[in-house]
Tab-separated table of C-alpha atoms in Angstrom:
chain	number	residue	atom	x	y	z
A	1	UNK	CA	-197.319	-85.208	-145.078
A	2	UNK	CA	-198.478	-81.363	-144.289
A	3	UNK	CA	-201.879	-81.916	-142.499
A	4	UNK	CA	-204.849	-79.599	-143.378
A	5	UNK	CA	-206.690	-77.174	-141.199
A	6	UNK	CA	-209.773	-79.341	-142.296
A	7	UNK	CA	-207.952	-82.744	-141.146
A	8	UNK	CA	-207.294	-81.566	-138.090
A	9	UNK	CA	-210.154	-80.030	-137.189
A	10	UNK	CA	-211.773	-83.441	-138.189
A	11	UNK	CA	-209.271	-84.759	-135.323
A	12	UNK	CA	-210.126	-82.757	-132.618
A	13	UNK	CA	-206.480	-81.057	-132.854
A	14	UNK	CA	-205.082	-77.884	-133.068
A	15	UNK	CA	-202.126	-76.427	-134.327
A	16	UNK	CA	-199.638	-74.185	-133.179
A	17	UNK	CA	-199.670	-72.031	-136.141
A	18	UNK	CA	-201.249	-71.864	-139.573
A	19	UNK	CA	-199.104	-71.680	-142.624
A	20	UNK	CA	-199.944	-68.931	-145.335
A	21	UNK	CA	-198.481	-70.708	-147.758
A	22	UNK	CA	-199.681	-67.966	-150.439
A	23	UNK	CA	-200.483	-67.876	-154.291
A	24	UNK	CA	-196.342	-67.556	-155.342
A	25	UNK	CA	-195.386	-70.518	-153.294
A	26	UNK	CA	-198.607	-72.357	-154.519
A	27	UNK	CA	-198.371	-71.914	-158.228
A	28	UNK	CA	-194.534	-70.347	-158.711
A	29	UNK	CA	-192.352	-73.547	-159.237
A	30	UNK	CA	-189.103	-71.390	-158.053
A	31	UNK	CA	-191.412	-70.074	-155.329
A	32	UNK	CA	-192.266	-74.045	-154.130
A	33	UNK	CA	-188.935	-74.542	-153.077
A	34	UNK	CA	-188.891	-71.684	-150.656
A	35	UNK	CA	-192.075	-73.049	-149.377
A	36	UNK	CA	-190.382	-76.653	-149.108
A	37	UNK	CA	-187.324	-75.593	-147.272
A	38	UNK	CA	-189.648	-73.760	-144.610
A	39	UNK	CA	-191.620	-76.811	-143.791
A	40	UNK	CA	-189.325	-79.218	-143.469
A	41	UNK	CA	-187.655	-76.404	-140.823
A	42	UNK	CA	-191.171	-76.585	-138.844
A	43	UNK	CA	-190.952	-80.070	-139.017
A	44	UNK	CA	-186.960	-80.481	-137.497
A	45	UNK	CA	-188.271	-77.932	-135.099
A	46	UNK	CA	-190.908	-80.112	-134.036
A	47	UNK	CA	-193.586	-77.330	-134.745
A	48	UNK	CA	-197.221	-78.620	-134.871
A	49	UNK	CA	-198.403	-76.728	-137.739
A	50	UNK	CA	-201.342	-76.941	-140.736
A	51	UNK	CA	-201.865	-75.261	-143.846
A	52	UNK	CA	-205.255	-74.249	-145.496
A	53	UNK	CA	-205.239	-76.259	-148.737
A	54	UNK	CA	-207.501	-75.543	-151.049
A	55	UNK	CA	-209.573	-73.337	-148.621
A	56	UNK	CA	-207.497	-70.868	-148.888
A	57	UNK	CA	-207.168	-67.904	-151.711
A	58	UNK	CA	-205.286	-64.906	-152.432
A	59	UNK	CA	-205.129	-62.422	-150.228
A	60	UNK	CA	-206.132	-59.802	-152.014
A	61	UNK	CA	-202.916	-57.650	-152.212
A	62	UNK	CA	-202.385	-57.359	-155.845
A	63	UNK	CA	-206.113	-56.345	-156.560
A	64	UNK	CA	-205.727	-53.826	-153.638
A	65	UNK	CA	-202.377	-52.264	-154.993
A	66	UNK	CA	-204.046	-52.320	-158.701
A	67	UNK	CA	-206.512	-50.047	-157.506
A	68	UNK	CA	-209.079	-52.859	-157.202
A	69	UNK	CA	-210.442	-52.159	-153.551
A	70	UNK	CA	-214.021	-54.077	-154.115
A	71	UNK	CA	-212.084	-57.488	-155.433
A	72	UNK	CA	-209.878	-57.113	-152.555
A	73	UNK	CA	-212.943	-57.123	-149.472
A	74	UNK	CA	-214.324	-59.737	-151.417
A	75	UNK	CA	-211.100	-62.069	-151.227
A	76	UNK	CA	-210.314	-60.937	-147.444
A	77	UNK	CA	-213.774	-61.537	-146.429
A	78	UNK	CA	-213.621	-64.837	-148.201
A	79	UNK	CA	-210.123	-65.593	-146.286
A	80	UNK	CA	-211.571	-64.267	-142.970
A	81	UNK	CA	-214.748	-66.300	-142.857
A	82	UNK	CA	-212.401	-69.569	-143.326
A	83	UNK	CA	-209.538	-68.670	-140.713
A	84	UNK	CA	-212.120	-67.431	-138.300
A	85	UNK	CA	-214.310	-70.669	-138.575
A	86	UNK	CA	-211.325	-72.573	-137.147
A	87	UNK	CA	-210.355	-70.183	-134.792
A	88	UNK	CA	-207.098	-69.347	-135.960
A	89	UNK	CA	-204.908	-67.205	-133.654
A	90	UNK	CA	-201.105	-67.394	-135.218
A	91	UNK	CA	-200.462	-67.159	-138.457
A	92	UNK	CA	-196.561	-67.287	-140.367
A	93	UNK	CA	-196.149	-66.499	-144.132
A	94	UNK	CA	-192.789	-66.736	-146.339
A	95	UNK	CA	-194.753	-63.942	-148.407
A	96	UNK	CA	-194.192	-60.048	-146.855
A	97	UNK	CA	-197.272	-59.043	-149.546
A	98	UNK	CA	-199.465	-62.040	-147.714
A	99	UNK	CA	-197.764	-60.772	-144.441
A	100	UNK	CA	-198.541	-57.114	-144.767
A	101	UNK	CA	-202.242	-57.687	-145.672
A	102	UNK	CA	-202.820	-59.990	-143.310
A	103	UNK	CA	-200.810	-58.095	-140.314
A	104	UNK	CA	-202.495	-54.638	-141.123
A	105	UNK	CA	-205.144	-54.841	-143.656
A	106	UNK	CA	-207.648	-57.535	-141.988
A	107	UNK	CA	-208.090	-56.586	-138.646
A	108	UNK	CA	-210.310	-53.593	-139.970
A	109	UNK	CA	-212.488	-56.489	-141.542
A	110	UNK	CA	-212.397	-58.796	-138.420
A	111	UNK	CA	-209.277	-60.670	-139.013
A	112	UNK	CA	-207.668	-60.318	-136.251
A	113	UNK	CA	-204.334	-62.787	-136.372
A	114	UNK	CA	-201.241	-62.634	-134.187
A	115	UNK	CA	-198.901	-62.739	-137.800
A	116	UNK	CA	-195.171	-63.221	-138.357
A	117	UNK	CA	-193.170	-63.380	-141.068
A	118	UNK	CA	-191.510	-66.513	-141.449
A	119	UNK	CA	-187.812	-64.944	-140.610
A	120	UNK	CA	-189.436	-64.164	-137.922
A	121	UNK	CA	-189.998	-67.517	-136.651
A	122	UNK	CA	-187.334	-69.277	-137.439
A	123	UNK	CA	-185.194	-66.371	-135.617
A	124	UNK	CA	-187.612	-67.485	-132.742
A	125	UNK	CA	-186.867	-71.057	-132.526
A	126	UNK	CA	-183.337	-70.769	-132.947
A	127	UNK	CA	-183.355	-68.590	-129.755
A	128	UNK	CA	-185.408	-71.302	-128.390
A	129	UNK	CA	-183.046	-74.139	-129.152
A	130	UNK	CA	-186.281	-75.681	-131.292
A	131	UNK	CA	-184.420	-75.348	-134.435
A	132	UNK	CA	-180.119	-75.763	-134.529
A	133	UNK	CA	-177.620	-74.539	-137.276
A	134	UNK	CA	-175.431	-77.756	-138.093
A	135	UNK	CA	-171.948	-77.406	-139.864
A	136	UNK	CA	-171.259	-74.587	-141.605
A	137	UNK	CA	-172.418	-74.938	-145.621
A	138	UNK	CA	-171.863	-71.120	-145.771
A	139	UNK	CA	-169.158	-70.191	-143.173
A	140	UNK	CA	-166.974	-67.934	-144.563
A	141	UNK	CA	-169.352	-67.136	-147.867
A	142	UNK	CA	-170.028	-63.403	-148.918
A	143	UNK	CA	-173.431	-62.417	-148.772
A	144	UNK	CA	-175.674	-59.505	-149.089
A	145	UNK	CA	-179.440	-59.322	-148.294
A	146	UNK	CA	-182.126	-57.377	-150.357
A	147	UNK	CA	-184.357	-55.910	-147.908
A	148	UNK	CA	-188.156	-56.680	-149.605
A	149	UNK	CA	-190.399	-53.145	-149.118
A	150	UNK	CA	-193.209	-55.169	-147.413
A	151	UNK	CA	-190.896	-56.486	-145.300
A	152	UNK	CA	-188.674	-53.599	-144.330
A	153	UNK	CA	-189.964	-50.297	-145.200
A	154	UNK	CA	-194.057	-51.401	-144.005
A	155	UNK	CA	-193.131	-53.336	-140.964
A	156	UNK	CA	-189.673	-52.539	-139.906
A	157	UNK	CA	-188.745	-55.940	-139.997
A	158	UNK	CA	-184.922	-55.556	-140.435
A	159	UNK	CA	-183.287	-57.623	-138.016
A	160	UNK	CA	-184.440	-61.074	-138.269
A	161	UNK	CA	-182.826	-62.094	-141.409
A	162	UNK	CA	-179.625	-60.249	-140.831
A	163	UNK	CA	-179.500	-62.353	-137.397
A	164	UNK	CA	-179.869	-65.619	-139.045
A	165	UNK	CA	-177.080	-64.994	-141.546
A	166	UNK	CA	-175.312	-63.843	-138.429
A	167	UNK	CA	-175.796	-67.456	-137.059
A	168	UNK	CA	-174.740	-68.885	-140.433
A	169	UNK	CA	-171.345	-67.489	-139.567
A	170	UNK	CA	-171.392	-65.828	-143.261
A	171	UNK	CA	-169.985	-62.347	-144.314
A	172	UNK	CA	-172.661	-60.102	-144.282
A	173	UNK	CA	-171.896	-57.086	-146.744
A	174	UNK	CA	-174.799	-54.658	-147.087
A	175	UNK	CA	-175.766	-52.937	-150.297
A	176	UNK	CA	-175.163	-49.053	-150.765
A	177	UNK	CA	-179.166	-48.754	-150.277
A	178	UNK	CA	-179.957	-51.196	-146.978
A	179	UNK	CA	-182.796	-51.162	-144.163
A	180	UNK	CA	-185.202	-48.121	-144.837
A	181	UNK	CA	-183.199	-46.854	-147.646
A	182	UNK	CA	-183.782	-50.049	-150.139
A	183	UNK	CA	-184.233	-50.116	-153.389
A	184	UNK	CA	-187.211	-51.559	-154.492
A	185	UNK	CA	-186.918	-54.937	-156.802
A	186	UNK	CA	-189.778	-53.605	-158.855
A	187	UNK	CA	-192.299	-56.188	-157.899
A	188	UNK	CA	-194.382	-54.234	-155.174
A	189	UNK	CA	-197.659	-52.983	-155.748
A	190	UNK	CA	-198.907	-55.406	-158.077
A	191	UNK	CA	-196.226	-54.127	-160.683
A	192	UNK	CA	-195.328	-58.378	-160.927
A	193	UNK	CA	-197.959	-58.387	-163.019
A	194	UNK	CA	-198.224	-55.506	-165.647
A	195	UNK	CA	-195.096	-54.254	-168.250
A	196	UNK	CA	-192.794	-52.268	-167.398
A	197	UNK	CA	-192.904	-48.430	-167.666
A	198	UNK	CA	-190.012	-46.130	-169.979
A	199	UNK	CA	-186.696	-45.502	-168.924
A	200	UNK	CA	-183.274	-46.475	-169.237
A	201	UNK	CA	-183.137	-50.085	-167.727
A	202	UNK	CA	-185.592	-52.354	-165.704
A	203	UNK	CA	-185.588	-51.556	-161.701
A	204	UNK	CA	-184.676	-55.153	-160.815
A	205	UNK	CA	-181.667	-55.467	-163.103
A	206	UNK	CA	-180.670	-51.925	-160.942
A	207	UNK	CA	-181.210	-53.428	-157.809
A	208	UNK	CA	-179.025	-56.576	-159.317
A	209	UNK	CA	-176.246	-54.043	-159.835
A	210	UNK	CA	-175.960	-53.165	-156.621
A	211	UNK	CA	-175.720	-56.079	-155.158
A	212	UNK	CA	-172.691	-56.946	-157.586
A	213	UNK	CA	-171.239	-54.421	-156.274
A	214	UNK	CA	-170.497	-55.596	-153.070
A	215	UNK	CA	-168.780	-58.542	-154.685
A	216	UNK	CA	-170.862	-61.040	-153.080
A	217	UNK	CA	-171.387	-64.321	-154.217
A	218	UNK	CA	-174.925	-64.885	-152.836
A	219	UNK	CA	-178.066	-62.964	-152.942
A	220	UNK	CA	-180.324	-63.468	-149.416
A	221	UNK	CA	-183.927	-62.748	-149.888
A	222	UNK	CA	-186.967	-63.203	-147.943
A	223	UNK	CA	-189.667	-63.023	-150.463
A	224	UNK	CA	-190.531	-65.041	-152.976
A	225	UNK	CA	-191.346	-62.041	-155.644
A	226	UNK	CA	-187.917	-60.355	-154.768
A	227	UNK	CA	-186.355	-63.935	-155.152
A	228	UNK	CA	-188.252	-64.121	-158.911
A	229	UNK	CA	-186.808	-60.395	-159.794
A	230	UNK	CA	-183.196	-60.755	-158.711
A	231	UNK	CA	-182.674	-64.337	-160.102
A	232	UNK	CA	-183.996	-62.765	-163.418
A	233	UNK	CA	-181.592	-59.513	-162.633
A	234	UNK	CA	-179.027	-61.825	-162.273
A	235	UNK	CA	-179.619	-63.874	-165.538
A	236	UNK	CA	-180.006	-60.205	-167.802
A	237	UNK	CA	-176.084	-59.558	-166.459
A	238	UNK	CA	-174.987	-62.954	-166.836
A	239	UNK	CA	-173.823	-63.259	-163.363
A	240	UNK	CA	-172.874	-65.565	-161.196
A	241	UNK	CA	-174.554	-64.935	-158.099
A	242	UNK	CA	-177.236	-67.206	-156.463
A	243	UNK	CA	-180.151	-66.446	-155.321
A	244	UNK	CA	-181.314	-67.697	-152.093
A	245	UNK	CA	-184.346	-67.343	-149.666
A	246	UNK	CA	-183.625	-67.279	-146.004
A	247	UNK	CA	-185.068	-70.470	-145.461
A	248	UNK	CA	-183.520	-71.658	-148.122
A	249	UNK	CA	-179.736	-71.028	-146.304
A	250	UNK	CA	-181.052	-72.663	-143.024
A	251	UNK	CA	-182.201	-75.617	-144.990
A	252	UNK	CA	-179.437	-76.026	-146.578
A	253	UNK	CA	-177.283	-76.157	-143.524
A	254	UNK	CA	-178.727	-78.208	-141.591
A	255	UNK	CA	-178.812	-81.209	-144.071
């Protein structure tokens, strides 16, 4: 059972980092999964760690990116007052939206959290020998990773993900448009949540195209909204890739 910052605190204890679980892997059944797979990595990495519960809320992001700045201070503030009241210091998110806004957009509101993303951190404890890759469940398998904007292009977070497919021992093959140069999946600034504009085909089932055409057989992601938009890319062209979060792979393997 996932202990609360509340329980804790109640305890005397303190954790070694908070986990962001955010409002997709709170609500998004798809998204839930990702969230599972990540915990029960802290947990065979022997990482003391809490989550907010019910204290916490949205970030803010989408109401910032819809234009929305007043809704977003309120929700921040909100956030801050809570993670400041237990003196958080670390904080790890599977979400790059909840990572960005967190990393870059709180400090100027006094939220000021050492934050990783949680590639990041598993990359981290594999270096550390915390957390080991058992077997091989994907040895061999052709995969390609779809760098997520908030991810790549905001915090130049690039190599973390790639490295733990590395240690997977899979075939990495990289998209035409990689690293800086990614296509978007069409989720990003709060577009999730509106229809989509005129033009010849949606962005995601674009992005979905060129991922077939590497001939992989797996799609790596690292963000639950990117996971949402390629899974549905991949349904609209009746493929047969799979869709995968990073965590998700690890978990996997080390059954």
């Amino acid at each position: 059972m996932i202990k609360t910052m509340a329980e804790l605190s109640a305890q005397g204890e303190t954790p070694e980092v908070l986990f962001w679980v955010g409002c997709a892997g709170s609500f998004d059944d798809r998204a839930r999964r990702i969230v599972k797979a990540f915990a029960h990595l802290l947990e065979k990495a022997g990482v003391r760690f809490a989550v907010l519960g019910t204290e916490e809320s949205c970030t803010g992001d989408p109401a910032k990116r819809a234009g929305n700045e007043f809704l977003f201070q309120m929700q921040a503030m909100m956030n801050i007052e809570v993670l400041n009241s237990y003196q958080i210091t670390k904080i790890v998110t599977t979400c790059p939206h909840c990572f960005n806004t967190i990393k870059n957009e709180y400090p100027a509101l006094g939220g000021n959290y050492e934050v990783m993303h949680h590639t990041q951190l598993l990359k981290k404890l594999i270096d550390e020998g915390r957390l080991t890759i058992e077997g091989g469940t994907f040895r061999g398998k052709r995969i390609t990773f779809h760098d997520p904007c908030y991810l790549g292009r905001a915090n130049k977070v690039y190599n973390a993900p790639r490295e733990i497919l590395e240690r997977l021992e899979v075939d990495l093959v990289e998209m035409k448009k990689n690293r800086a140069r990614a296509l978007c999946c069409g989720a990003g600034g709060a577009q999730m949540f509106k229809e989509a504009e005129k033009g010849d085909k949606e962005i995601n089932v674009l992005r979905t195209e060129q991922a077939m055409e590497t001939k992989a057989e797996i799609i790596a992601t690292a963000c639950p909204f990117c996971n949402t938009m390629m899974c549905d890319g991949v349904k609209h062209k009746e493929g047969t890739l799979k869709v995968y979060d990073i965590a998700e792979l690890l978990y996997e393997n080390s059954k």
